[in-house]
mmCIF file of C-alpha atoms and ligand atoms in Angstrom:
data_model
loop_
_atom_site.group_PDB
_atom_site.id
_atom_site.type_symbol
_atom_site.label_atom_id
_atom_site.label_comp_id
_atom_site.label_asym_id
_atom_site.label_seq_id
_atom_site.Cartn_x
_atom_site.Cartn_y
_atom_site.Cartn_z
ATOM 1 C CA MET D 1 5.860 67.081 171.361
ATOM 2 C CA LEU D 2 7.079 69.257 174.212
ATOM 3 C CA TYR D 3 4.639 72.088 173.621
ATOM 4 C CA GLU D 4 1.018 72.265 172.558
ATOM 5 C CA PRO D 5 0.268 74.883 169.880
ATOM 6 C CA ARG D 6 -0.872 78.190 171.345
ATOM 7 C CA PRO D 7 -3.663 80.069 169.573
ATOM 8 C CA GLU D 8 -1.768 83.365 169.362
ATOM 9 C CA LEU D 9 0.814 81.697 167.105
ATOM 10 C CA THR D 10 -1.438 79.509 165.011
ATOM 11 C CA GLU D 11 -3.716 82.476 164.276
ATOM 12 C CA THR D 12 -0.933 84.463 162.607
ATOM 13 C CA LYS D 13 -2.174 87.099 160.137
ATOM 14 C CA PRO D 14 -1.804 85.939 156.499
ATOM 15 C CA VAL D 15 0.194 88.051 154.019
ATOM 16 C CA PRO D 16 -2.136 88.288 150.979
ATOM 17 C CA GLY D 17 -0.902 87.511 147.477
ATOM 18 C CA PHE D 18 1.957 85.217 148.493
ATOM 19 C CA ALA D 19 2.393 81.559 149.424
ATOM 20 C CA GLN D 20 2.666 81.613 153.235
ATOM 21 C CA ARG D 21 6.113 80.531 154.431
ATOM 22 C CA VAL D 22 8.121 80.872 157.645
ATOM 23 C CA PHE D 23 11.831 81.711 157.766
ATOM 24 C CA SER D 24 14.034 82.337 160.779
ATOM 25 C CA GLY D 25 17.676 82.051 161.773
ATOM 26 C CA ILE D 26 19.971 81.733 164.776
ATOM 27 C CA GLN D 27 23.636 82.666 164.921
ATOM 28 C CA PRO D 28 26.138 79.922 165.762
ATOM 29 C CA THR D 29 28.084 82.058 168.210
ATOM 30 C CA GLY D 30 28.386 80.254 171.525
ATOM 31 C CA ASN D 31 25.904 78.716 173.925
ATOM 32 C CA LEU D 32 22.211 78.815 173.165
ATOM 33 C CA HIS D 33 20.263 80.015 176.184
ATOM 34 C CA LEU D 34 16.761 80.184 177.582
ATOM 35 C CA GLY D 35 16.106 83.486 175.749
ATOM 36 C CA ASN D 36 16.856 81.882 172.378
ATOM 37 C CA TYR D 37 14.744 78.912 173.359
ATOM 38 C CA LEU D 38 11.623 80.725 174.591
ATOM 39 C CA GLY D 39 11.916 83.755 172.295
ATOM 40 C CA ALA D 40 12.596 81.798 169.120
ATOM 41 C CA ILE D 41 12.969 77.997 169.103
ATOM 42 C CA VAL D 42 9.684 77.176 170.870
ATOM 43 C CA LYS D 43 7.886 79.333 168.293
ATOM 44 C CA PHE D 44 9.773 77.623 165.455
ATOM 45 C CA VAL D 45 8.453 74.285 166.698
ATOM 46 C CA GLN D 46 4.862 75.503 167.007
ATOM 47 C CA LEU D 47 4.729 77.188 163.610
ATOM 48 C CA GLN D 48 5.589 73.903 161.882
ATOM 49 C CA GLN D 49 1.962 72.886 162.357
ATOM 50 C CA SER D 50 0.602 75.759 160.285
ATOM 51 C CA PHE D 51 3.291 76.684 157.701
ATOM 52 C CA PRO D 52 6.106 75.259 155.624
ATOM 53 C CA CYS D 53 9.166 76.407 157.589
ATOM 54 C CA ILE D 54 12.813 77.123 156.789
ATOM 55 C CA TYR D 55 15.189 77.327 159.766
ATOM 56 C CA CYS D 56 18.718 78.486 159.160
ATOM 57 C CA VAL D 57 21.961 78.444 161.124
ATOM 58 C CA VAL D 58 23.254 81.846 160.036
ATOM 59 C CA ASP D 59 27.004 81.289 159.813
ATOM 60 C CA LEU D 60 27.546 84.217 157.408
ATOM 61 C CA HIS D 61 26.169 86.476 160.132
ATOM 62 C CA ALA D 62 28.423 84.871 162.744
ATOM 63 C CA ILE D 63 31.626 86.085 161.076
ATOM 64 C CA THR D 64 30.585 89.737 161.377
ATOM 65 C CA MET D 65 32.418 89.318 164.714
ATOM 66 C CA PRO D 66 35.700 87.362 164.975
ATOM 67 C CA GLN D 67 35.218 83.570 165.285
ATOM 68 C CA GLU D 68 37.671 80.751 165.841
ATOM 69 C CA PRO D 69 37.098 78.446 162.796
ATOM 70 C CA ALA D 70 36.997 75.106 164.650
ATOM 71 C CA GLU D 71 34.642 76.572 167.280
ATOM 72 C CA LEU D 72 32.409 77.979 164.553
ATOM 73 C CA GLN D 73 32.029 74.529 162.994
ATOM 74 C CA GLN D 74 31.180 73.086 166.406
ATOM 75 C CA SER D 75 28.634 75.850 167.063
ATOM 76 C CA ILE D 76 26.934 75.289 163.695
ATOM 77 C CA ARG D 77 26.414 71.648 164.651
ATOM 78 C CA GLU D 78 25.229 72.603 168.151
ATOM 79 C CA VAL D 79 22.565 75.020 166.930
ATOM 80 C CA THR D 80 21.391 72.369 164.466
ATOM 81 C CA ALA D 81 21.251 69.828 167.300
ATOM 82 C CA ALA D 82 19.193 72.287 169.374
ATOM 83 C CA PHE D 83 16.704 72.710 166.517
ATOM 84 C CA LEU D 84 16.264 68.962 166.177
ATOM 85 C CA ALA D 85 16.249 68.284 169.934
ATOM 86 C CA ALA D 86 13.496 70.864 170.451
ATOM 87 C CA GLY D 87 11.288 69.119 167.894
ATOM 88 C CA ILE D 88 11.963 70.715 164.511
ATOM 89 C CA ASP D 89 11.313 68.166 161.782
ATOM 90 C CA PRO D 90 14.106 68.419 159.158
ATOM 91 C CA VAL D 91 12.245 66.166 156.724
ATOM 92 C CA LYS D 92 8.882 67.960 156.567
ATOM 93 C CA HIS D 93 10.614 71.343 156.910
ATOM 94 C CA ILE D 94 14.085 72.669 156.043
ATOM 95 C CA VAL D 95 17.122 73.030 158.324
ATOM 96 C CA PHE D 96 20.449 74.167 156.853
ATOM 97 C CA ASN D 97 23.437 76.460 157.308
ATOM 98 C CA GLN D 98 23.376 79.744 155.449
ATOM 99 C CA SER D 99 26.796 79.701 153.738
ATOM 100 C CA ARG D 100 25.794 76.598 151.746
ATOM 101 C CA VAL D 101 23.157 78.574 149.805
ATOM 102 C CA HIS D 102 25.028 81.282 147.907
ATOM 103 C CA GLU D 103 21.843 83.157 146.972
ATOM 104 C CA HIS D 104 21.775 84.703 150.475
ATOM 105 C CA ALA D 105 25.028 86.577 149.842
ATOM 106 C CA GLU D 106 24.050 87.359 146.252
ATOM 107 C CA LEU D 107 20.712 88.938 147.157
ATOM 108 C CA ALA D 108 22.351 90.759 150.072
ATOM 109 C CA TRP D 109 24.548 92.604 147.559
ATOM 110 C CA VAL D 110 21.507 93.744 145.595
ATOM 111 C CA PHE D 111 19.938 94.878 148.885
ATOM 112 C CA ASN D 112 23.138 96.750 149.816
ATOM 113 C CA CYS D 113 22.307 98.864 146.795
ATOM 114 C CA ILE D 114 18.674 99.317 147.915
ATOM 115 C CA ALA D 115 19.084 100.021 151.648
ATOM 116 C CA ARG D 116 20.057 103.597 152.580
ATOM 117 C CA LEU D 117 22.930 104.525 154.871
ATOM 118 C CA GLY D 118 20.467 106.488 156.999
ATOM 119 C CA TRP D 119 18.446 103.333 157.671
ATOM 120 C CA LEU D 120 21.499 101.364 158.782
ATOM 121 C CA ASN D 121 22.760 104.223 160.934
ATOM 122 C CA ARG D 122 19.643 103.838 163.076
ATOM 123 C CA MET D 123 20.213 100.148 163.899
ATOM 124 C CA THR D 124 20.659 99.801 167.654
ATOM 125 C CA GLN D 125 22.249 96.328 167.430
ATOM 126 C CA PHE D 126 25.110 97.754 165.368
ATOM 127 C CA LYS D 127 25.616 100.529 167.903
ATOM 128 C CA ASP D 128 25.629 98.004 170.782
ATOM 129 C CA LYS D 129 27.961 95.526 169.103
ATOM 130 C CA ALA D 130 30.355 98.054 167.621
ATOM 131 C CA GLY D 131 30.607 99.810 170.980
ATOM 132 C CA LYS D 132 32.746 102.925 171.261
ATOM 133 C CA ASP D 133 35.299 101.848 168.649
ATOM 134 C CA ARG D 134 32.985 102.163 165.651
ATOM 135 C CA GLU D 135 35.781 102.949 163.181
ATOM 136 C CA ASN D 136 37.147 99.491 163.849
ATOM 137 C CA ALA D 137 33.865 97.552 163.359
ATOM 138 C CA SER D 138 33.687 95.373 160.247
ATOM 139 C CA LEU D 139 31.763 96.497 157.206
ATOM 140 C CA GLY D 140 29.923 93.174 157.509
ATOM 141 C CA LEU D 141 28.625 94.107 160.966
ATOM 142 C CA TYR D 142 27.282 97.348 159.544
ATOM 143 C CA ALA D 143 25.624 95.635 156.557
ATOM 144 C CA TYR D 144 24.298 92.781 158.734
ATOM 145 C CA PRO D 145 20.602 93.835 158.475
ATOM 146 C CA SER D 146 20.794 93.868 154.681
ATOM 147 C CA LEU D 147 21.950 90.207 154.736
ATOM 148 C CA MET D 148 19.149 89.439 157.170
ATOM 149 C CA ALA D 149 16.623 90.948 154.737
ATOM 150 C CA ALA D 150 18.107 88.757 151.998
ATOM 151 C CA ASP D 151 17.812 85.628 154.206
ATOM 152 C CA ILE D 152 14.089 86.168 154.521
ATOM 153 C CA LEU D 153 13.264 87.510 151.074
ATOM 154 C CA VAL D 154 15.338 85.042 149.061
ATOM 155 C CA TYR D 155 12.521 82.605 149.972
ATOM 156 C CA ARG D 156 9.810 85.277 149.740
ATOM 157 C CA ALA D 157 8.984 84.269 153.330
ATOM 158 C CA THR D 158 5.884 85.846 154.831
ATOM 159 C CA HIS D 159 6.373 85.167 158.579
ATOM 160 C CA VAL D 160 9.448 85.516 160.752
ATOM 161 C CA PRO D 161 9.401 84.261 164.368
ATOM 162 C CA VAL D 162 11.948 86.169 166.483
ATOM 163 C CA GLY D 163 12.463 87.690 169.927
ATOM 164 C CA GLU D 164 11.751 91.366 170.585
ATOM 165 C CA ASP D 165 15.394 92.392 169.967
ATOM 166 C CA GLN D 166 15.068 91.615 166.238
ATOM 167 C CA LYS D 167 12.052 93.852 165.652
ATOM 168 C CA GLN D 168 14.066 96.746 164.235
ATOM 169 C CA HIS D 169 15.833 94.455 161.754
ATOM 170 C CA LEU D 170 12.473 93.171 160.561
ATOM 171 C CA GLU D 171 11.222 96.702 160.049
ATOM 172 C CA LEU D 172 14.278 97.302 157.881
ATOM 173 C CA THR D 173 13.505 94.090 155.959
ATOM 174 C CA ARG D 174 10.028 95.430 155.199
ATOM 175 C CA ASP D 175 11.525 98.770 154.106
ATOM 176 C CA VAL D 176 13.954 97.000 151.771
ATOM 177 C CA ALA D 177 11.152 94.874 150.252
ATOM 178 C CA GLN D 178 8.972 97.954 149.797
ATOM 179 C CA LYS D 179 11.727 100.044 148.202
ATOM 180 C CA PHE D 180 12.728 97.216 145.845
ATOM 181 C CA ASN D 181 9.067 96.815 144.807
ATOM 182 C CA ASN D 182 8.764 100.593 144.248
ATOM 183 C CA ASP D 183 12.111 101.159 142.515
ATOM 184 C CA TYR D 184 11.435 98.371 140.030
ATOM 185 C CA SER D 185 7.631 98.584 139.899
ATOM 186 C CA GLY D 186 7.475 99.074 136.102
ATOM 187 C CA ARG D 187 9.807 96.202 135.390
ATOM 188 C CA ILE D 188 8.044 93.947 137.939
ATOM 189 C CA ALA D 189 4.717 94.598 136.203
ATOM 190 C CA ASP D 190 6.216 94.136 132.683
ATOM 191 C CA LEU D 191 7.621 90.747 133.683
ATOM 192 C CA GLY D 192 4.176 89.704 134.931
ATOM 193 C CA PHE D 193 4.946 89.545 138.675
ATOM 194 C CA GLY D 194 1.941 91.633 139.691
ATOM 195 C CA ALA D 195 1.975 94.557 142.095
ATOM 196 C CA GLY D 196 5.078 93.721 144.134
ATOM 197 C CA TYR D 197 7.732 91.033 143.824
ATOM 198 C CA PHE D 198 8.594 90.709 147.507
ATOM 199 C CA PRO D 199 6.104 90.269 150.365
ATOM 200 C CA LEU D 200 6.348 92.563 153.390
ATOM 201 C CA PRO D 201 7.061 89.862 155.972
ATOM 202 C CA GLU D 202 5.187 89.790 159.279
ATOM 203 C CA PRO D 203 7.252 89.479 162.446
ATOM 204 C CA VAL D 204 5.942 86.810 164.834
ATOM 205 C CA ILE D 205 6.966 88.241 168.199
ATOM 206 C CA GLN D 206 3.883 87.239 170.233
ATOM 207 C CA GLY D 207 4.099 84.914 173.217
ATOM 208 C CA PRO D 208 4.896 85.187 176.911
ATOM 209 C CA ALA D 209 8.714 85.426 176.632
ATOM 210 C CA THR D 210 9.645 87.738 173.785
ATOM 211 C CA ARG D 211 12.403 89.325 175.873
ATOM 212 C CA VAL D 212 13.966 87.122 178.549
ATOM 213 C CA MET D 213 16.193 89.173 180.841
ATOM 214 C CA SER D 214 19.528 88.424 182.528
ATOM 215 C CA LEU D 215 19.280 86.527 185.820
ATOM 216 C CA ARG D 216 21.838 88.949 187.307
ATOM 217 C CA ASP D 217 20.278 92.215 186.138
ATOM 218 C CA GLY D 218 16.613 92.515 185.168
ATOM 219 C CA SER D 219 17.301 95.571 183.014
ATOM 220 C CA LYS D 220 19.602 93.709 180.569
ATOM 221 C CA LYS D 221 18.471 91.019 178.147
ATOM 222 C CA MET D 222 19.746 87.463 178.581
ATOM 223 C CA SER D 223 22.600 87.189 176.107
ATOM 224 C CA LYS D 224 25.341 84.857 174.863
ATOM 225 C CA SER D 225 27.876 87.627 175.167
ATOM 226 C CA ASP D 226 27.323 88.430 178.878
ATOM 227 C CA PRO D 227 30.634 87.632 180.621
ATOM 228 C CA SER D 228 28.797 86.051 183.583
ATOM 229 C CA ASP D 229 27.510 82.534 182.908
ATOM 230 C CA TYR D 230 25.195 83.059 185.903
ATOM 231 C CA SER D 231 23.267 85.602 183.851
ATOM 232 C CA ARG D 232 21.758 82.893 181.641
ATOM 233 C CA ILE D 233 20.475 79.311 181.589
ATOM 234 C CA ASN D 234 22.211 77.489 178.731
ATOM 235 C CA LEU D 235 20.370 74.709 176.926
ATOM 236 C CA SER D 236 23.377 72.520 177.682
ATOM 237 C CA ASP D 237 23.263 73.161 181.485
ATOM 238 C CA ASP D 238 22.648 70.107 183.684
ATOM 239 C CA SER D 239 20.018 70.121 186.435
ATOM 240 C CA ASP D 240 22.458 71.075 189.217
ATOM 241 C CA THR D 241 23.691 74.063 187.226
ATOM 242 C CA ILE D 242 20.126 75.165 186.444
ATOM 243 C CA ALA D 243 19.229 74.902 190.154
ATOM 244 C CA GLN D 244 22.308 76.868 191.202
ATOM 245 C CA LYS D 245 21.693 79.619 188.658
ATOM 246 C CA PHE D 246 18.063 80.110 189.682
ATOM 247 C CA ARG D 247 19.037 80.003 193.372
ATOM 248 C CA LYS D 248 21.569 82.786 192.773
ATOM 249 C CA ALA D 249 19.258 84.760 190.453
ATOM 250 C CA LYS D 250 18.897 88.363 191.599
ATOM 251 C CA THR D 251 15.605 89.234 193.316
ATOM 252 C CA ASP D 252 14.420 91.978 195.647
ATOM 253 C CA PRO D 253 13.559 91.751 199.364
ATOM 254 C CA GLU D 254 9.759 91.935 198.918
ATOM 255 C CA PRO D 255 7.606 88.790 198.729
ATOM 256 C CA LEU D 256 6.007 87.988 195.353
ATOM 257 C CA PRO D 257 2.918 90.104 194.622
ATOM 258 C CA SER D 258 -0.504 88.490 194.223
ATOM 259 C CA GLU D 259 -1.407 90.507 191.122
ATOM 260 C CA GLU D 260 0.381 91.486 187.912
ATOM 261 C CA LYS D 261 0.298 95.178 188.779
ATOM 262 C CA GLY D 262 2.625 94.419 191.677
ATOM 263 C CA LEU D 263 5.370 93.374 189.228
ATOM 264 C CA GLU D 264 5.756 96.957 187.970
ATOM 265 C CA SER D 265 9.231 98.369 188.730
ATOM 266 C CA ARG D 266 10.367 94.916 189.881
ATOM 267 C CA PRO D 267 12.197 93.715 186.732
ATOM 268 C CA GLU D 268 13.855 90.649 188.299
ATOM 269 C CA ALA D 269 10.593 89.360 189.779
ATOM 270 C CA GLU D 270 8.793 90.072 186.517
ATOM 271 C CA ASN D 271 11.433 88.165 184.555
ATOM 272 C CA LEU D 272 11.266 85.046 186.739
ATOM 273 C CA VAL D 273 7.476 85.015 186.647
ATOM 274 C CA GLY D 274 7.612 85.496 182.849
ATOM 275 C CA ILE D 275 9.986 82.551 182.477
ATOM 276 C CA TYR D 276 7.728 80.372 184.627
ATOM 277 C CA ALA D 277 4.685 81.411 182.585
ATOM 278 C CA ALA D 278 6.423 80.646 179.287
ATOM 279 C CA LEU D 279 7.715 77.254 180.398
ATOM 280 C CA SER D 280 4.423 76.176 181.971
ATOM 281 C CA GLY D 281 1.973 77.695 179.480
ATOM 282 C CA ARG D 282 0.125 79.268 182.448
ATOM 283 C CA SER D 283 -0.780 82.951 182.730
ATOM 284 C CA ARG D 284 1.117 85.334 185.008
ATOM 285 C CA ALA D 285 -2.113 86.141 186.845
ATOM 286 C CA GLU D 286 -2.707 82.478 187.600
ATOM 287 C CA LEU D 287 0.872 82.034 188.850
ATOM 288 C CA LEU D 288 0.707 85.084 191.101
ATOM 289 C CA ALA D 289 -2.577 83.869 192.568
ATOM 290 C CA GLU D 290 -0.726 80.687 193.530
ATOM 291 C CA PHE D 291 2.705 82.051 194.601
ATOM 292 C CA GLY D 292 1.770 85.632 195.644
ATOM 293 C CA GLY D 293 2.665 86.558 199.221
ATOM 294 C CA GLY D 294 5.271 83.766 199.383
ATOM 295 C CA GLN D 295 9.048 84.055 199.515
ATOM 296 C CA PHE D 296 11.202 83.863 196.387
ATOM 297 C CA SER D 297 12.963 80.735 197.644
ATOM 298 C CA ALA D 298 9.831 78.567 197.267
ATOM 299 C CA PHE D 299 9.046 80.088 193.857
ATOM 300 C CA LYS D 300 12.625 79.577 192.689
ATOM 301 C CA GLN D 301 12.479 75.923 193.721
ATOM 302 C CA ALA D 302 9.252 75.400 191.743
ATOM 303 C CA LEU D 303 10.802 77.240 188.781
ATOM 304 C CA THR D 304 13.909 75.045 188.937
ATOM 305 C CA ASP D 305 11.816 71.856 188.947
ATOM 306 C CA LEU D 306 9.821 73.112 185.975
ATOM 307 C CA ALA D 307 12.904 74.208 184.019
ATOM 308 C CA VAL D 308 14.698 70.909 184.645
ATOM 309 C CA ASP D 309 11.590 69.041 183.574
ATOM 310 C CA LYS D 310 11.219 71.032 180.317
ATOM 311 C CA LEU D 311 14.853 71.665 179.365
ATOM 312 C CA GLY D 312 16.442 68.443 180.644
ATOM 313 C CA PRO D 313 15.196 66.235 177.777
ATOM 314 C CA VAL D 314 16.218 68.900 175.204
ATOM 315 C CA GLY D 315 19.754 69.147 176.608
ATOM 316 C CA LYS D 316 20.085 65.370 176.743
ATOM 317 C CA ARG D 317 18.922 64.937 173.157
ATOM 318 C CA MET D 318 21.285 67.745 172.049
ATOM 319 C CA LYS D 319 24.210 65.849 173.555
ATOM 320 C CA GLN D 320 23.222 62.636 171.774
ATOM 321 C CA LEU D 321 22.884 64.460 168.473
ATOM 322 C CA THR D 322 26.195 66.353 168.714
ATOM 323 C CA ALA D 323 27.885 62.998 169.339
ATOM 324 C CA ASP D 324 26.867 62.092 165.771
ATOM 325 C CA PRO D 325 28.253 64.911 163.577
ATOM 326 C CA GLY D 326 27.822 62.740 160.462
ATOM 327 C CA TYR D 327 24.056 62.782 160.923
ATOM 328 C CA ILE D 328 23.942 66.530 161.617
ATOM 329 C CA ASP D 329 26.032 67.247 158.510
ATOM 330 C CA GLN D 330 23.720 65.128 156.421
ATOM 331 C CA VAL D 331 20.670 67.047 157.687
ATOM 332 C CA LEU D 332 22.388 70.345 156.812
ATOM 333 C CA ARG D 333 23.465 69.203 153.344
ATOM 334 C CA ASP D 334 20.033 67.874 152.493
ATOM 335 C CA GLY D 335 18.363 71.020 153.864
ATOM 336 C CA ALA D 336 20.688 73.259 151.838
ATOM 337 C CA GLU D 337 19.831 71.402 148.649
ATOM 338 C CA ARG D 338 16.111 71.917 149.223
ATOM 339 C CA ALA D 339 16.619 75.548 150.280
ATOM 340 C CA SER D 340 18.626 76.220 147.098
ATOM 341 C CA ALA D 341 15.832 74.782 144.981
ATOM 342 C CA ILE D 342 13.539 77.520 146.370
ATOM 343 C CA ALA D 343 16.084 80.358 146.393
ATOM 344 C CA ALA D 344 17.624 79.855 142.928
ATOM 345 C CA PRO D 345 14.527 80.699 140.822
ATOM 346 C CA ILE D 346 13.791 83.706 143.068
ATOM 347 C CA MET D 347 17.349 84.975 142.589
ATOM 348 C CA ASN D 348 16.935 84.481 138.826
ATOM 349 C CA ASP D 349 13.757 86.588 138.898
ATOM 350 C CA VAL D 350 15.669 89.292 140.803
ATOM 351 C CA LYS D 351 18.405 89.260 138.130
ATOM 352 C CA ASP D 352 15.764 89.687 135.422
ATOM 353 C CA ILE D 353 14.066 92.481 137.366
ATOM 354 C CA VAL D 354 17.328 94.357 138.027
ATOM 355 C CA GLY D 355 18.522 93.915 134.415
ATOM 356 C CA PHE D 356 21.412 91.450 134.660
ATOM 357 C CA LEU D 357 22.029 89.033 131.778
ATOM 358 C CA ARG D 358 22.083 85.375 132.809
HETATM 359 P P1 TYM S 1 20.370 85.636 167.568
HETATM 360 O O1 TYM S 1 21.216 84.513 167.088
HETATM 361 O O2 TYM S 1 20.997 86.702 168.386
HETATM 362 O O3 TYM S 1 19.149 85.074 168.417
HETATM 363 C C1 TYM S 1 18.341 84.033 167.928
HETATM 364 C C2 TYM S 1 16.894 84.269 168.314
HETATM 365 O O4 TYM S 1 16.767 84.318 169.738
HETATM 366 C C3 TYM S 1 16.073 85.507 170.112
HETATM 367 N N1 TYM S 1 16.592 85.972 171.408
HETATM 368 C C4 TYM S 1 15.830 86.230 172.474
HETATM 369 N N2 TYM S 1 14.500 86.148 172.659
HETATM 370 C C5 TYM S 1 14.017 86.474 173.891
HETATM 371 N N3 TYM S 1 14.814 86.879 174.917
HETATM 372 C C6 TYM S 1 16.166 86.981 174.766
HETATM 373 N N4 TYM S 1 16.931 87.362 175.775
HETATM 374 C C7 TYM S 1 16.722 86.652 173.496
HETATM 375 N N5 TYM S 1 17.999 86.632 173.005
HETATM 376 C C8 TYM S 1 17.894 86.218 171.724
HETATM 377 C C9 TYM S 1 16.372 86.496 168.994
HETATM 378 O O5 TYM S 1 15.411 87.523 168.939
HETATM 379 C C10 TYM S 1 16.348 85.594 167.788
HETATM 380 O O6 TYM S 1 15.022 85.398 167.340
HETATM 381 N N6 TYM S 1 19.845 88.554 163.551
HETATM 382 C C11 TYM S 1 19.385 87.319 164.169
HETATM 383 C C12 TYM S 1 19.623 86.088 163.325
HETATM 384 C C13 TYM S 1 19.090 86.158 161.942
HETATM 385 C C14 TYM S 1 17.726 86.090 161.549
HETATM 386 C C15 TYM S 1 17.717 86.168 160.136
HETATM 387 C C16 TYM S 1 16.538 85.960 162.262
HETATM 388 C C17 TYM S 1 19.821 86.309 160.804
HETATM 389 N N7 TYM S 1 19.008 86.283 159.707
HETATM 390 C C18 TYM S 1 16.510 86.133 159.395
HETATM 391 C C19 TYM S 1 15.339 85.926 161.546
HETATM 392 C C20 TYM S 1 15.333 86.009 160.137
HETATM 393 C C21 TYM S 1 20.155 87.150 165.482
HETATM 394 O O7 TYM S 1 21.226 87.659 165.656
HETATM 395 O O8 TYM S 1 19.574 86.284 166.346
#
């Protein structure tokens, strides 16, 4: 166990009236980085102690942007390896790739008919990813949040651990669940499902690193798509690369402050202190009491040692696991079978509610 459970995650608010269940997903689109790890994967690992969890490699989402097929297959295995290397238990919980469970795409279609164009027009991730050439973006990229709502609700999941950047998509998921429950309220009651068929899932965004920023620019989030590899620490980076990236990380000329207030308007310093806090489990205040007044070079060295210590074993285990694709594929197949067993009856209920014959 790399991390002890933290109270803010184990004391997650229950969603009344539903079996409590965690769902989350990661796209297999290139290198996983420290933001994915601290913002999502560490929380996935911790939540296993309190909930049944379903963790999904969302390959249907990946193809909303062009992907090279052989690289996509490799990335699916790599994300799975990262899950397992970080400590996700694929026997007690469920790990699978999305395209194997057809109910995700099926429910997404129903949700395409529930979600309103106005809701999707507000999604900032679509605006960012589509860029200036919106006319040329895929319809899939536009409908992405509706598929994400289906991912969560096809298991009637109640809790969704994610980084800050996914908050808007989770709000849309709640809107979709609410509108479905309202639009079909009579039918849901007639079929004996009570007040609402879908839960309104709770985002789990707490924790010290909900938004890890680029090492080159403290105003941009750390991202797979940043052209500079120096902007991020990849889970696959070796210790020399981690050291070099932290050494080159942008800072400002001032020494570190001794109190948290001193981090205001110093995004790069704030980011590095936040990363240290998340990796060590110590508070920012405690860290600044120790490192405040000192130069960045000493802090960066301590941060490098800590990061190598925490991430090194994960990277090493990931390499061992990706060397055995047969094992990874077996985990994904088995996980998909168990995920389907949960999703299929829920999809059947949805068909009955909507009025399809089956
Ligand atoms: P994705 O693949 O972009 O990112 C995976 C997870 O990593 C988090 N994350 C970060 N957290 C902190 N700091 C960062 N710099 C950072 N960058 C990424 C993301 O918030 C996410 O939790 N749409 C989702 C995938 C998805 C999903 C779902 C998630 C599809 N269906 C259903 C939850 C439930 C995405 O693109 O994540």
